[in-house]
Short mmCIF file of C-alpha atoms in Angstrom, two decimals:
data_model
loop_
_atom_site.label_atom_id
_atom_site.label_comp_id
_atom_site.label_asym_id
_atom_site.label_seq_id
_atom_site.Cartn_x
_atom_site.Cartn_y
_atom_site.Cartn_z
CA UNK A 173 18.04 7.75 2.70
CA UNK A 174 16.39 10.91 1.65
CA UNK A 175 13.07 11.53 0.04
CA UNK A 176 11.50 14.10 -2.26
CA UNK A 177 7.51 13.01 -0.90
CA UNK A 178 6.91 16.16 0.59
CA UNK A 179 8.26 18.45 -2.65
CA UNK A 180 6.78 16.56 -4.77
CA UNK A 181 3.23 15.87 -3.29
CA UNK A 182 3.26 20.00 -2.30
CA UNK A 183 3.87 20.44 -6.15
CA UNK A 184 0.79 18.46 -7.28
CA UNK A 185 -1.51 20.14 -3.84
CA UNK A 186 -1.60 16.62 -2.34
CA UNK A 187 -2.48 16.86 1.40
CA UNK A 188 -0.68 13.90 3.51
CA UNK A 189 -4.16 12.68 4.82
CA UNK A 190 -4.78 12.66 0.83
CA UNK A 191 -1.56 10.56 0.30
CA UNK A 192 -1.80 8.31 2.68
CA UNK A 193 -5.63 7.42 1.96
CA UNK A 194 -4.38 7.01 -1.71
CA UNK A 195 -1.01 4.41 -0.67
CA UNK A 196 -3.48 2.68 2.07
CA UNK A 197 -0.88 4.10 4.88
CA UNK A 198 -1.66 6.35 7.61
CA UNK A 199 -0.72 9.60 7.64
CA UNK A 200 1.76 9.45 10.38
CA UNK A 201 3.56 6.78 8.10
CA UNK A 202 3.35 9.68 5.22
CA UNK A 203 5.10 12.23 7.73
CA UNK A 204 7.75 9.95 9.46
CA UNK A 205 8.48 9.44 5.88
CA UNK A 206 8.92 13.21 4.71
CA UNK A 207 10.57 13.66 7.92
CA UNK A 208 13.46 11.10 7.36
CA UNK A 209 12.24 9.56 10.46
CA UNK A 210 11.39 6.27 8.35
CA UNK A 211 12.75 4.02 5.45
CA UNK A 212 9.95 2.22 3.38
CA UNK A 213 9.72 -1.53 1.95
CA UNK A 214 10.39 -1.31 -1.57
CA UNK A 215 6.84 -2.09 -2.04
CA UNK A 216 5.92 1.40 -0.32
CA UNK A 217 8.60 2.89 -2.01
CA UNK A 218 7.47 1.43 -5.54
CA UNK A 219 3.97 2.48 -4.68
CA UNK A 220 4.50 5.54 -4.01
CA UNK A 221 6.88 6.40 -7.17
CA UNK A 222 4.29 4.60 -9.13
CA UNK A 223 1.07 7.21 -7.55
CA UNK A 224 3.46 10.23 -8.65
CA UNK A 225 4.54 8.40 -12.11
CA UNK A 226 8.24 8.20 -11.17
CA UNK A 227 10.72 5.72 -11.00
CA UNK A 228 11.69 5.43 -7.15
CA UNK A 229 15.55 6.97 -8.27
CA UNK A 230 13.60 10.14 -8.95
CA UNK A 231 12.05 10.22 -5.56
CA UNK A 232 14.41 8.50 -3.14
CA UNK A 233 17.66 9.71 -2.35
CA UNK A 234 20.05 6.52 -1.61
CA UNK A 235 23.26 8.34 -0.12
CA UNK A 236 26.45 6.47 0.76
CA UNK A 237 28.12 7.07 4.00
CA UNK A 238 31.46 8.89 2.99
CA UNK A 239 34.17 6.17 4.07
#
């Protein structure tokens, strides 16, 4: 799954420690995210949508493996 976190928090000058002090994460969690490196619960991932006033569709990229 791919993200838009780090385009979109860039866009608004949102600094990951900023982020992740906001969502109650660390900021590792808010780089392992940007970094594809880590999926969220859908409670992360509905928090976070929710902090940038988004649906989660418009921030997370679900992407089926091409069969």
């Amino acid at each position: 799954m791919k993200n838009r976190i780090e385009e979109i928090r860039k866009q608004r000058g949102i600094l990951q420690e900023e982020l992740a002090r906001q969502l109650g994460v660390s900021r590792q969690t808010i780089s392992s995210l940007e970094r594809g490196r880590y999926n969220p619960s859908i409670f992360l991932a509905h928090s976070i949508a929710k902090h940038f006033s988004m649906t989660i569709e418009e921030v997370f990229i679900f992407e089926e493996d091409a069969q």
